[in-house]
CSV table of C-alpha atoms in Angstrom, one decimal:
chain,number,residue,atom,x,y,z
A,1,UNK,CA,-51.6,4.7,-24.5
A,2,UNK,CA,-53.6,8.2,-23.9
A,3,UNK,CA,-52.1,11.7,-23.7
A,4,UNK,CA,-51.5,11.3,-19.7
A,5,UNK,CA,-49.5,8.2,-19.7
A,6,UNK,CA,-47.3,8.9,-22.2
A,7,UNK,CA,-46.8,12.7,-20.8
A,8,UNK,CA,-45.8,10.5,-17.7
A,9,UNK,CA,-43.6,8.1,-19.1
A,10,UNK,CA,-41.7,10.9,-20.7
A,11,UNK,CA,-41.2,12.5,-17.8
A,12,UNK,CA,-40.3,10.2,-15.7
A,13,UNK,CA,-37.9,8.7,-18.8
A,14,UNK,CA,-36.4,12.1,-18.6
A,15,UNK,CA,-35.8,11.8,-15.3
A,16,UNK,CA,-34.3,8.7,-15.4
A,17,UNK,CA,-31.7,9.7,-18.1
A,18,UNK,CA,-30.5,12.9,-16.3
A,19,UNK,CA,-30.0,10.7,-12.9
A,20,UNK,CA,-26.6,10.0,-13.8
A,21,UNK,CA,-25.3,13.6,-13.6
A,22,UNK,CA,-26.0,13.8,-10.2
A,23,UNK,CA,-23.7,11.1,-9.7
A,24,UNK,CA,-20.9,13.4,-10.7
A,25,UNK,CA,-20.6,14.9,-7.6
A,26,UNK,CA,-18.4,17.5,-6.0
A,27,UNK,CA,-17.0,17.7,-2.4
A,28,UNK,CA,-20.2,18.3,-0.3
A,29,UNK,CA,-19.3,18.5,3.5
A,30,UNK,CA,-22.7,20.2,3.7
A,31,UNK,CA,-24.3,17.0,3.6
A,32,UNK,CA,-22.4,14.6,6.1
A,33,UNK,CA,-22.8,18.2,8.2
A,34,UNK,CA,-26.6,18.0,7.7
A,35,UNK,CA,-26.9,14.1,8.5
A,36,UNK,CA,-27.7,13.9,12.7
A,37,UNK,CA,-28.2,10.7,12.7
A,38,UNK,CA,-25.9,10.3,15.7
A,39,UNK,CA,-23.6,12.9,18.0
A,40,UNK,CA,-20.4,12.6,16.1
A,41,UNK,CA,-18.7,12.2,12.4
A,42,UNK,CA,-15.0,12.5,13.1
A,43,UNK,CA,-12.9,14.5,10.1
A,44,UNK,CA,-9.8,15.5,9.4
A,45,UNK,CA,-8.5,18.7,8.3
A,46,UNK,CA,-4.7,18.8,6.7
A,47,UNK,CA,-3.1,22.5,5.9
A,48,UNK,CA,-0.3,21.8,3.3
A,49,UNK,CA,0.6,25.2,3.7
A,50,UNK,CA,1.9,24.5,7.3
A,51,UNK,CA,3.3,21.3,7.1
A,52,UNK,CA,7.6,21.4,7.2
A,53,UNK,CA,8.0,17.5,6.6
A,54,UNK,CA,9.2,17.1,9.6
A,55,UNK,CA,8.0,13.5,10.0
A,56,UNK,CA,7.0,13.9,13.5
A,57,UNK,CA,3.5,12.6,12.9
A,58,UNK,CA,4.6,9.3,11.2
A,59,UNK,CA,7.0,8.9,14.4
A,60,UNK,CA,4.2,9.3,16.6
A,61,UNK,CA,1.6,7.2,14.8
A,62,UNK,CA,4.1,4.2,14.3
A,63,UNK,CA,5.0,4.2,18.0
A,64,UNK,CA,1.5,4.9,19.5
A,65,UNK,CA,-0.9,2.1,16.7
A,66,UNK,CA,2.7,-0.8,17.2
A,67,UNK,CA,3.2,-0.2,14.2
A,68,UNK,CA,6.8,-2.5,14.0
A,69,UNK,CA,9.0,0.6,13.5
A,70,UNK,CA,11.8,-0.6,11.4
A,71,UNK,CA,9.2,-2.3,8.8
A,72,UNK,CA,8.2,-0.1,5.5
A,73,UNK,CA,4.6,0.1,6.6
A,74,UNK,CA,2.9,3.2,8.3
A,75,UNK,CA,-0.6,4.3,8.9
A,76,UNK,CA,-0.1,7.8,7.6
A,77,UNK,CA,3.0,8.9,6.1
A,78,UNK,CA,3.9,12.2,4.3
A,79,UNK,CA,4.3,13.0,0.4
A,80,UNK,CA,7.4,15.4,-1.0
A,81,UNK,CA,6.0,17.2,-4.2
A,82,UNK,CA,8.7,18.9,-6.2
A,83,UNK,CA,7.9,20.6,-9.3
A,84,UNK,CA,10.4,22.0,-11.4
A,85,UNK,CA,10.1,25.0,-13.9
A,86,UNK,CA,10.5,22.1,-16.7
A,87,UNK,CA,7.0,21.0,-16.1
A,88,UNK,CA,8.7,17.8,-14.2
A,89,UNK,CA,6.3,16.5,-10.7
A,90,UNK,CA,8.8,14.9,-8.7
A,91,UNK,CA,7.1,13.2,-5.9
A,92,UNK,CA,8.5,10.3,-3.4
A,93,UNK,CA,8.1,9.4,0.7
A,94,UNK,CA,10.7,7.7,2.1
A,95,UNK,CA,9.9,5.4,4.6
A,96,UNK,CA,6.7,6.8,5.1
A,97,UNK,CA,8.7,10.2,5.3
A,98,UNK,CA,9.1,8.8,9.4
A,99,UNK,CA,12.7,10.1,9.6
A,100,UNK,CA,11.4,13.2,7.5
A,101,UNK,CA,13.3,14.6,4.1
A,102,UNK,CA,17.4,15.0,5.2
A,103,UNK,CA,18.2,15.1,1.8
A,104,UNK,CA,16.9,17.5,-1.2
A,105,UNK,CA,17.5,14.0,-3.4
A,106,UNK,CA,14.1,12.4,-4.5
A,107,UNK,CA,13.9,9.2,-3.8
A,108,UNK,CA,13.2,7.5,-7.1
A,109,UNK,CA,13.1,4.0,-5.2
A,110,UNK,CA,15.6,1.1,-6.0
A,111,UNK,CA,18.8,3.3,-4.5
A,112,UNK,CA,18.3,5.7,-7.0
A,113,UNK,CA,18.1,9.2,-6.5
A,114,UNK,CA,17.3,12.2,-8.2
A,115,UNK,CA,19.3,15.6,-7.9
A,116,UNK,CA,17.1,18.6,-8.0
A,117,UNK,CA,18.8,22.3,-8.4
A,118,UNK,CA,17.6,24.7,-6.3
A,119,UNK,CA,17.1,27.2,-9.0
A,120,UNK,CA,14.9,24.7,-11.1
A,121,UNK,CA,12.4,24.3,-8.4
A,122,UNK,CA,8.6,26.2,-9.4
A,123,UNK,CA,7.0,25.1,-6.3
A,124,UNK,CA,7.8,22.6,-3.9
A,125,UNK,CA,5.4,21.3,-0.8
A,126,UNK,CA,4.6,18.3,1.6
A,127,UNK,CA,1.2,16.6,1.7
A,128,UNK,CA,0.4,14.4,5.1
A,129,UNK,CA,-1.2,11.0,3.8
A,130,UNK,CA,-4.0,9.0,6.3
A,131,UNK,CA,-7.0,7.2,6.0
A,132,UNK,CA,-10.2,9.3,4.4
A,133,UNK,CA,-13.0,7.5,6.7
A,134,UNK,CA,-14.5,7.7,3.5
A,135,UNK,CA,-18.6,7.6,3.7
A,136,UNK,CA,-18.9,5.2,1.3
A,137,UNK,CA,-15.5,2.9,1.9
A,138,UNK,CA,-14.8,0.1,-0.9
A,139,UNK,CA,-12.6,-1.8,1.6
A,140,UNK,CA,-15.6,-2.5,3.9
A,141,UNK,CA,-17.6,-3.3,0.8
A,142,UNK,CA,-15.1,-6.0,-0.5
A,143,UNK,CA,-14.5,-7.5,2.9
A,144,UNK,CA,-15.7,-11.0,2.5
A,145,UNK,CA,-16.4,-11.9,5.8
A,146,UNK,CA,-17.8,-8.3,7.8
A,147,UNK,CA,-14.2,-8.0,9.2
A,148,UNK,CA,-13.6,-4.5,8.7
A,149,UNK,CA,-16.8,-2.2,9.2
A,150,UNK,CA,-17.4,1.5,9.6
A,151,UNK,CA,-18.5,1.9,12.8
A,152,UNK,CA,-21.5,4.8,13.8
A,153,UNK,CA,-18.9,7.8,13.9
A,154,UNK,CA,-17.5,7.3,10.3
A,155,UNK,CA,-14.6,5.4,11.3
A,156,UNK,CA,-13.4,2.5,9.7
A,157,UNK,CA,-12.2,-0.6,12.0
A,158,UNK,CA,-10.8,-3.5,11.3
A,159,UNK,CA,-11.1,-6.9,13.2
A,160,UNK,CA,-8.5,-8.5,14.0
A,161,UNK,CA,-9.9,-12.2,15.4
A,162,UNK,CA,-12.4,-11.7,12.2
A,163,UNK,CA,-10.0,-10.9,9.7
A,164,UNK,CA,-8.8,-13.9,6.9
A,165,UNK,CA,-6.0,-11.6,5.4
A,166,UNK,CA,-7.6,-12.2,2.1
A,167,UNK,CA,-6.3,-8.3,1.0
A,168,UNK,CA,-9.4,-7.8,-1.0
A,169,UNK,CA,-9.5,-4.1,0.8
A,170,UNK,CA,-6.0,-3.7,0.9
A,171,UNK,CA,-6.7,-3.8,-3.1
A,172,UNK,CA,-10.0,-1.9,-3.1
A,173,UNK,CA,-8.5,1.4,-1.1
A,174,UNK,CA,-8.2,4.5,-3.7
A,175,UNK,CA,-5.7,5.2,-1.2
A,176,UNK,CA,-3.1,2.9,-0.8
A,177,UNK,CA,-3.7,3.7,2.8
A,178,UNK,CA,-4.1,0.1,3.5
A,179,UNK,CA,-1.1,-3.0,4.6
A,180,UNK,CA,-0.5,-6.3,5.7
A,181,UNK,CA,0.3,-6.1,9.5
A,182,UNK,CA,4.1,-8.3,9.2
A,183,UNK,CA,2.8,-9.0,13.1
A,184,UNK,CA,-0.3,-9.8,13.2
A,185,UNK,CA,-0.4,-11.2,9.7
A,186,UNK,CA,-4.1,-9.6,9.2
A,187,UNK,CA,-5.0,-6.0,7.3
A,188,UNK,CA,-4.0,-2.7,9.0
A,189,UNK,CA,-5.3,0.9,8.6
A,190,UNK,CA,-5.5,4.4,10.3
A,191,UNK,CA,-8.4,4.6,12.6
A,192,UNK,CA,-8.5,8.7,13.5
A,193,UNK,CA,-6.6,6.5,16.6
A,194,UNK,CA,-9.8,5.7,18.1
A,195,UNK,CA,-8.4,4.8,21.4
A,196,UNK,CA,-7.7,8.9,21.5
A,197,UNK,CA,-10.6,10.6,20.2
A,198,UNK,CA,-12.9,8.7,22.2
A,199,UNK,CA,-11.3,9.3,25.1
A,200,UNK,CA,-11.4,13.2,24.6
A,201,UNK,CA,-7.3,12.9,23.3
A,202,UNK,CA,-6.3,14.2,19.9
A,203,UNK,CA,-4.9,11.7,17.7
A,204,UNK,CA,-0.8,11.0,18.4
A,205,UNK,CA,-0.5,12.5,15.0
A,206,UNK,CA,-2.1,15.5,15.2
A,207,UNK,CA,-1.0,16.0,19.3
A,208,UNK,CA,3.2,15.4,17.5
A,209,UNK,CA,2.6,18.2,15.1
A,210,UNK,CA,4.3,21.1,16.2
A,211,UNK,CA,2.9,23.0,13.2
A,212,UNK,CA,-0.9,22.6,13.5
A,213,UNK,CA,-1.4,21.3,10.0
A,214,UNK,CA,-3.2,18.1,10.9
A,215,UNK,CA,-6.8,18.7,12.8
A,216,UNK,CA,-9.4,16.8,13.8
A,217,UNK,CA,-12.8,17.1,14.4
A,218,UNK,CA,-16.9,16.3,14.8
A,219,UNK,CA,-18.2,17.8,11.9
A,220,UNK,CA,-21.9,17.2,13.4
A,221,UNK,CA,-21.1,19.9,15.7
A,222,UNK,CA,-21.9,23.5,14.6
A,223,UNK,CA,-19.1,25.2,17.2
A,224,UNK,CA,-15.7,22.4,16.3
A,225,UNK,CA,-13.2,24.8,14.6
A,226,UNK,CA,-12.6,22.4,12.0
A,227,UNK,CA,-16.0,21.8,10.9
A,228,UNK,CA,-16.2,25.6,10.7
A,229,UNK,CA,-13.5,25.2,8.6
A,230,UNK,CA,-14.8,22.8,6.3
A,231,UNK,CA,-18.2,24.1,6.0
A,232,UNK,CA,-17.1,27.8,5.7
A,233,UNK,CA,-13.7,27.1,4.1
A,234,UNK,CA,-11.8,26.2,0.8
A,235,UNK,CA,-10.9,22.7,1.1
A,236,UNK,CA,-10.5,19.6,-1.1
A,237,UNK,CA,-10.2,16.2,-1.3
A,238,UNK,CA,-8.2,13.5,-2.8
A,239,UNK,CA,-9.5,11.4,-6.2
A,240,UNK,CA,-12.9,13.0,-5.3
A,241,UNK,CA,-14.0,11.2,-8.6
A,242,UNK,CA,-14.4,8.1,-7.1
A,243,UNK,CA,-17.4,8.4,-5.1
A,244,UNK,CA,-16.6,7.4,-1.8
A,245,UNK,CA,-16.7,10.7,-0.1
A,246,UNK,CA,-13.5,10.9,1.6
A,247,UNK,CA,-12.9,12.9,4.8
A,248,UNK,CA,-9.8,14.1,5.0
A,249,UNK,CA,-9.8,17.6,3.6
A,250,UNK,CA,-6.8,19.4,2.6
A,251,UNK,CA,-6.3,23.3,2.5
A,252,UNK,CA,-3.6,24.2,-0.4
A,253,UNK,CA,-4.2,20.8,-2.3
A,254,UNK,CA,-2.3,21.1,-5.9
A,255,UNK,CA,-3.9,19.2,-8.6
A,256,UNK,CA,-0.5,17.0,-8.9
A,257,UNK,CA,-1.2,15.4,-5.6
A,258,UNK,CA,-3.1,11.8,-6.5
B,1,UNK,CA,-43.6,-41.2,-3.2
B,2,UNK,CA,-40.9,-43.9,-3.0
B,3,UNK,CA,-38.4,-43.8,-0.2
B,4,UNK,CA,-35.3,-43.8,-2.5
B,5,UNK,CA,-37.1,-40.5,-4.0
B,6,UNK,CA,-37.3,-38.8,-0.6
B,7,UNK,CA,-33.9,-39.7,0.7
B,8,UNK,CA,-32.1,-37.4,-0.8
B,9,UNK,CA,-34.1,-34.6,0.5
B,10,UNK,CA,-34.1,-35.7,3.6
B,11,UNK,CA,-30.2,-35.6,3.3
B,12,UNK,CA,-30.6,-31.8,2.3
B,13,UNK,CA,-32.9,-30.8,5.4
B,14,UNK,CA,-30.2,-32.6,7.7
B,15,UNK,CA,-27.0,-30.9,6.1
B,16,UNK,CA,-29.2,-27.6,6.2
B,17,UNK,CA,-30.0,-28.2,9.8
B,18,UNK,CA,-26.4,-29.6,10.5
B,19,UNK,CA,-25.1,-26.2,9.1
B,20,UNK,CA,-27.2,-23.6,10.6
B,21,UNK,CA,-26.5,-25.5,14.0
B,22,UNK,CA,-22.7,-24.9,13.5
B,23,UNK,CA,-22.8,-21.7,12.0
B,24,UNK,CA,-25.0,-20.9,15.7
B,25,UNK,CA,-21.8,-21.5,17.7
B,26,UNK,CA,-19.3,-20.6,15.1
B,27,UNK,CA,-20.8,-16.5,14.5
B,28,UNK,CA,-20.2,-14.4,17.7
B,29,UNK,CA,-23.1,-12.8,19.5
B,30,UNK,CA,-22.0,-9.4,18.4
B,31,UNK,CA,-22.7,-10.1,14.6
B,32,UNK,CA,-25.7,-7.8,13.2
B,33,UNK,CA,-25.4,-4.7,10.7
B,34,UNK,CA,-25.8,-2.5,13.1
B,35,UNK,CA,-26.1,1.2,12.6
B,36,UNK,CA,-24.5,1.2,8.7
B,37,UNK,CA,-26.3,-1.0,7.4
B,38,UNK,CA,-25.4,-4.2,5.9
B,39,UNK,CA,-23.1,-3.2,2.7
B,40,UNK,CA,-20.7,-1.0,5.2
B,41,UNK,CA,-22.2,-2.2,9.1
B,42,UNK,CA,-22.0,-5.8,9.4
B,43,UNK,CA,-19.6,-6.9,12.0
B,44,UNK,CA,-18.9,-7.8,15.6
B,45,UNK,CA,-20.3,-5.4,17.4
B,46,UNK,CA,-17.6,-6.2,20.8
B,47,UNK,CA,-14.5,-5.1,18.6
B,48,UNK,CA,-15.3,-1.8,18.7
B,49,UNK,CA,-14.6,-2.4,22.5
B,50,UNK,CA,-11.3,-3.8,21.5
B,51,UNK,CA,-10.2,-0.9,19.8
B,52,UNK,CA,-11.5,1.9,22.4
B,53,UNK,CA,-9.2,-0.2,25.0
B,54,UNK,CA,-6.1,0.2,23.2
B,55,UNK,CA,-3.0,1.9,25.1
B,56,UNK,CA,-2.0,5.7,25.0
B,57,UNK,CA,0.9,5.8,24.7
B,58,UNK,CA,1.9,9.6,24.0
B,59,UNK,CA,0.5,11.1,27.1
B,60,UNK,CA,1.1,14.9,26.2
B,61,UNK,CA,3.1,18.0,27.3
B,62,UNK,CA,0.8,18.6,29.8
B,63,UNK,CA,1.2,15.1,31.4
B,64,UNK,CA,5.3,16.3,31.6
B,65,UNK,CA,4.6,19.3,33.1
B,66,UNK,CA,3.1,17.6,36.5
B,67,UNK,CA,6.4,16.8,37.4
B,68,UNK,CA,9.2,18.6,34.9
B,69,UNK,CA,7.3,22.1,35.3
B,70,UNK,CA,11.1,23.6,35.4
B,71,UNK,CA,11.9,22.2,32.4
B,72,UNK,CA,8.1,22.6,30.6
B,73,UNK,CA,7.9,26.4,31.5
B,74,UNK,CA,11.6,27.3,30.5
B,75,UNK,CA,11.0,25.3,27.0
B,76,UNK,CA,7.3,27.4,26.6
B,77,UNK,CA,9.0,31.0,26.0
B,78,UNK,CA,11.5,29.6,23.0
B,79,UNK,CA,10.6,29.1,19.6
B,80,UNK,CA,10.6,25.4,20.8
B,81,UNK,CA,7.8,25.7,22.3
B,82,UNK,CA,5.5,24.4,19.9
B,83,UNK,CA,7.4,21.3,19.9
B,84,UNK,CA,5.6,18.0,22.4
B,85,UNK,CA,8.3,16.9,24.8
B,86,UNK,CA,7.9,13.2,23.7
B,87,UNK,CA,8.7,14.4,20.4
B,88,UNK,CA,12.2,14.1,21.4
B,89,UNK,CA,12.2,11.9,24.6
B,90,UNK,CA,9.8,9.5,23.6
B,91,UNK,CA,6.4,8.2,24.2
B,92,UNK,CA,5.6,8.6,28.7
B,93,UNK,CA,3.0,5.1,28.7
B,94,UNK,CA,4.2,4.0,32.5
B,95,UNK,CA,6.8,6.4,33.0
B,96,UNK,CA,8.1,7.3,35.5
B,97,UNK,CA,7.2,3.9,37.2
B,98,UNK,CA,8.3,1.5,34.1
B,99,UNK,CA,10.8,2.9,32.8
B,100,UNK,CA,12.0,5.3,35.2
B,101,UNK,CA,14.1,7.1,32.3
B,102,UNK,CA,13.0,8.1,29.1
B,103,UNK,CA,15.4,7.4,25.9
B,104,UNK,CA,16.3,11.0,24.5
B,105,UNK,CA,16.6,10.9,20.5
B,106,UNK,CA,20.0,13.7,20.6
B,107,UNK,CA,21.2,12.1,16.5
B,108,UNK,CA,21.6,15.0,14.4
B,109,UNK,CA,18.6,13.2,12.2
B,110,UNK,CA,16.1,14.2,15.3
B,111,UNK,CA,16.8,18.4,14.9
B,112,UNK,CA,17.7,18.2,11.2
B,113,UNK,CA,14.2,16.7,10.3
B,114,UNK,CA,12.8,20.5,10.6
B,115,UNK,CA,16.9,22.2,10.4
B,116,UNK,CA,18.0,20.7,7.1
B,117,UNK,CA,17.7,23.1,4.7
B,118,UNK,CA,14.9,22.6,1.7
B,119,UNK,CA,14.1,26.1,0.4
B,120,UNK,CA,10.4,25.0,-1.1
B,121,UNK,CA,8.8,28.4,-1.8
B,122,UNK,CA,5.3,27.0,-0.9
B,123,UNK,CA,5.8,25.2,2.4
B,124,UNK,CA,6.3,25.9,5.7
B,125,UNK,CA,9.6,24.8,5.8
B,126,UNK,CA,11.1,27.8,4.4
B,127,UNK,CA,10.6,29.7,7.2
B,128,UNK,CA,12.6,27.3,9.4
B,129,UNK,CA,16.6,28.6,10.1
B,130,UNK,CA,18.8,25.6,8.6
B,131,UNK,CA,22.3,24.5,8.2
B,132,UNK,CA,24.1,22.4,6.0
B,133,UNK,CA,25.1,19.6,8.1
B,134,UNK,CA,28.1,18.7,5.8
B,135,UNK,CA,29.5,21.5,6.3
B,136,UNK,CA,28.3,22.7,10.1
B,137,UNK,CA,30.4,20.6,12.5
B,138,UNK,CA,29.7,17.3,11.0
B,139,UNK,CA,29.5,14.0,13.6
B,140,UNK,CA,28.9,16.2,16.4
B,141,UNK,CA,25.4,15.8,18.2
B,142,UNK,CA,24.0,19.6,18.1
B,143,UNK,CA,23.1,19.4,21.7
B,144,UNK,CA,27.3,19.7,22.5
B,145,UNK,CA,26.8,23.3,21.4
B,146,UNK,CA,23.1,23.9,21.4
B,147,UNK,CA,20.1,23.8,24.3
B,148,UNK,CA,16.9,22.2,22.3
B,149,UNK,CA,15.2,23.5,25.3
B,150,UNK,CA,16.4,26.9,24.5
B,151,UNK,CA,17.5,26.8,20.9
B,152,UNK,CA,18.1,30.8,20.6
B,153,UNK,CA,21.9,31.9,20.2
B,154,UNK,CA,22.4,33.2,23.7
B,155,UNK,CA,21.5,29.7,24.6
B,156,UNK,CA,24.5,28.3,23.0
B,157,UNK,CA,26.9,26.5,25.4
B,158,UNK,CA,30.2,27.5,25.8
């Protein structure tokens, strides 16, 4: 080996070993911004700040996707956070939060409930749950058989002629966004309600939400308020750590939220 | 080469042709990897269709106010405005042809989803007026006393 090789082969050997920081990545809406490959990369933009718990979104999702109403399955569904001056995270959703929170009792599940006072609660907030359209989504990489697939826009569909109901990507979702459809008997998601956005609608979730804490949006277009927002803003994600570049975004997320 | 050497190759080329024959009318036309590639594209390109053709079903204030502009334009200057009509009467798919009436959700549950009171100091709900509905004229269905589409106090029936 002469002077130049090796120089090479320890430079590109130091390359090689630093590669895996850049793996460790943090959100970057910059770069799904930056990719024009086609027209349109539909988002979502949540404002935890706004959101009352009202339940009206889950309401309108179950109703609009056929969701079967009385089963305990939703598309999206909100989260109660309650944490008390003890340290304590107190979190539950009942029923997918689709009657909303009548009761200041967590729901511990199993007919239990926990009483929080008033006077013991630190901070206390609601966080709106749907599918991330993540870039990268595990759930289409596990399917088996190509029936769920991220179509050109980000979002991901699944087929329901295609589908086995194996529930590999009910298992693979970081989410828990996924379900069994008790109707159709194959796996179920959010889809942004594509049957709305590409018809020039809002989704039913975001068009319930008397609010305005649940947007959506093209973030391939400069002018669309929310990609403004998430370009220009403070925003986060959920279980970032994972790699799949999720696109919800959430203003106001607290570090208890998983 | 002997024949009892080749047969079972020739078995192979026939199962292999057999296969890909089946696998021909089995796979739909619309199978490719299309525009994500084959780790996160690869499907039926004609479901996509099948998902764009799915029913709306919530149709919007707007789509209320063609008809019910009394009642859209008296709701729009209360603090209820902010709220969709169907929010309350129901999703409009094929009204007012089938059904001709909307069901209206009047249970106490409907108004005390934003009106229960849950004083978390870091969400919008605190800003929301609430009752206790054990104690405010429990079993009686608010709209007796109330107008949700004018919810202020001087809108309070006598």
């Amino acid at each position: 080996m002469n002077r130049r090789d090796f120089l090479k082969y320890s430079a590109k050997g130091i390359a090689g070993l630093t590669l895996p920081l850049s793996t460790i990545e943090i959100v970057s809406p910059g770069e799904i911004f930056a990719d024009k490959g086609s027209g349109t990369r539909w988002v979502f933009l949540v404002d935890t700040y706004k959101c009352t718990g009202c339940g009206l979104c889950v309401k309108a999702c179950k109703l609009e996707n056929e969701v079967p109403y009385e089963a305990n399955v939703t598309r999206t569904w909100v989260e109660r956070y309650v944490l008390t001056k003890d340290g304590k995270v107190w979190a539950d959703t009942p029923k997918g939060a689709r009657d909303g929170f009548i009761t200041n009792k967590i729901d511990l599940g199993e007919g239990r409930f926990q009483d929080i006072k008033n006077e013991d609660i630190q901070k206390a907030f609601f966080v709106p749950k749907l599918c991330n359209q993540c870039e990268y989504p595990p759930c289409v990489q596990v399917c088996p058989v190509g029936a769920t697939y991220q179509a050109a826009d980000g979002v991901v569909l699944v087929d329901r002629n295609w589908c086995i109901g194996c529930g590999y990507c009910i298992m693979a979702c970081p989410y828990g966004v996924r379900f069994f459809h008790p109707v159709y008997k194959v796996a179920e998601k959010c889809n942004f309600c594509y049957h709305r956005i590409n018809k020039g609608l809002k989704t039913a979730c975001v068009q319930a939400c008397p609010f305005g804490a649940r947007m959506i949006g093209n973030i391939r277009d400069p002018e669309d308020p929310v990609s403004k927002v998430i370009r220009n803003g403070r925003v986060g994600v959920i279980k970032d750590e994972f790699g799949t570049m999720p696109q919800v975004y959430y203003i106001g997320l607290s570090r208890e939220v998983v | 080469m002997k024949s009892h050497v080749l047969r079972p190759l020739f078995v192979v080329i026939f199962l292999l042709i057999a296969g890909l024959i089946v696998r021909h009318f089995l796979i739909p036309d619309g199978f490719g990897t299309h525009e994500r590639g084959y780790m996160y594209g690869w499907h039926n390109k004609n479901d996509e269709q099948f998902w764009k053709n799915f029913p709306v079903k919530y149709k919007s204030s707007d789509y209320c106010n063609d008809c019910h502009n009394d009642k859209h334009s008296s709701i729009m200057r209360t603090p209820h405005a902010i709220i969709q009509c169907e929010n309350c009467h129901g999703p409009a798919l094929g009204h007012p042809d089938s059904p001709p009436k909307l069901p209206i959700d009047r249970s106490r549950a409907q108004c005390l989803r934003c009106h229960y009171p849950l004083p978390y100091p870091t969400s919008g709900r605190q800003k929301i007026k609430s009752v206790d509905p054990d104690e405010h004229n429990p079993g009686t269905e608010c709209s007796s006393c109330h107008d949700p589409h004018n919810p202020d106090l001087e809108g309070i029936k006598s």
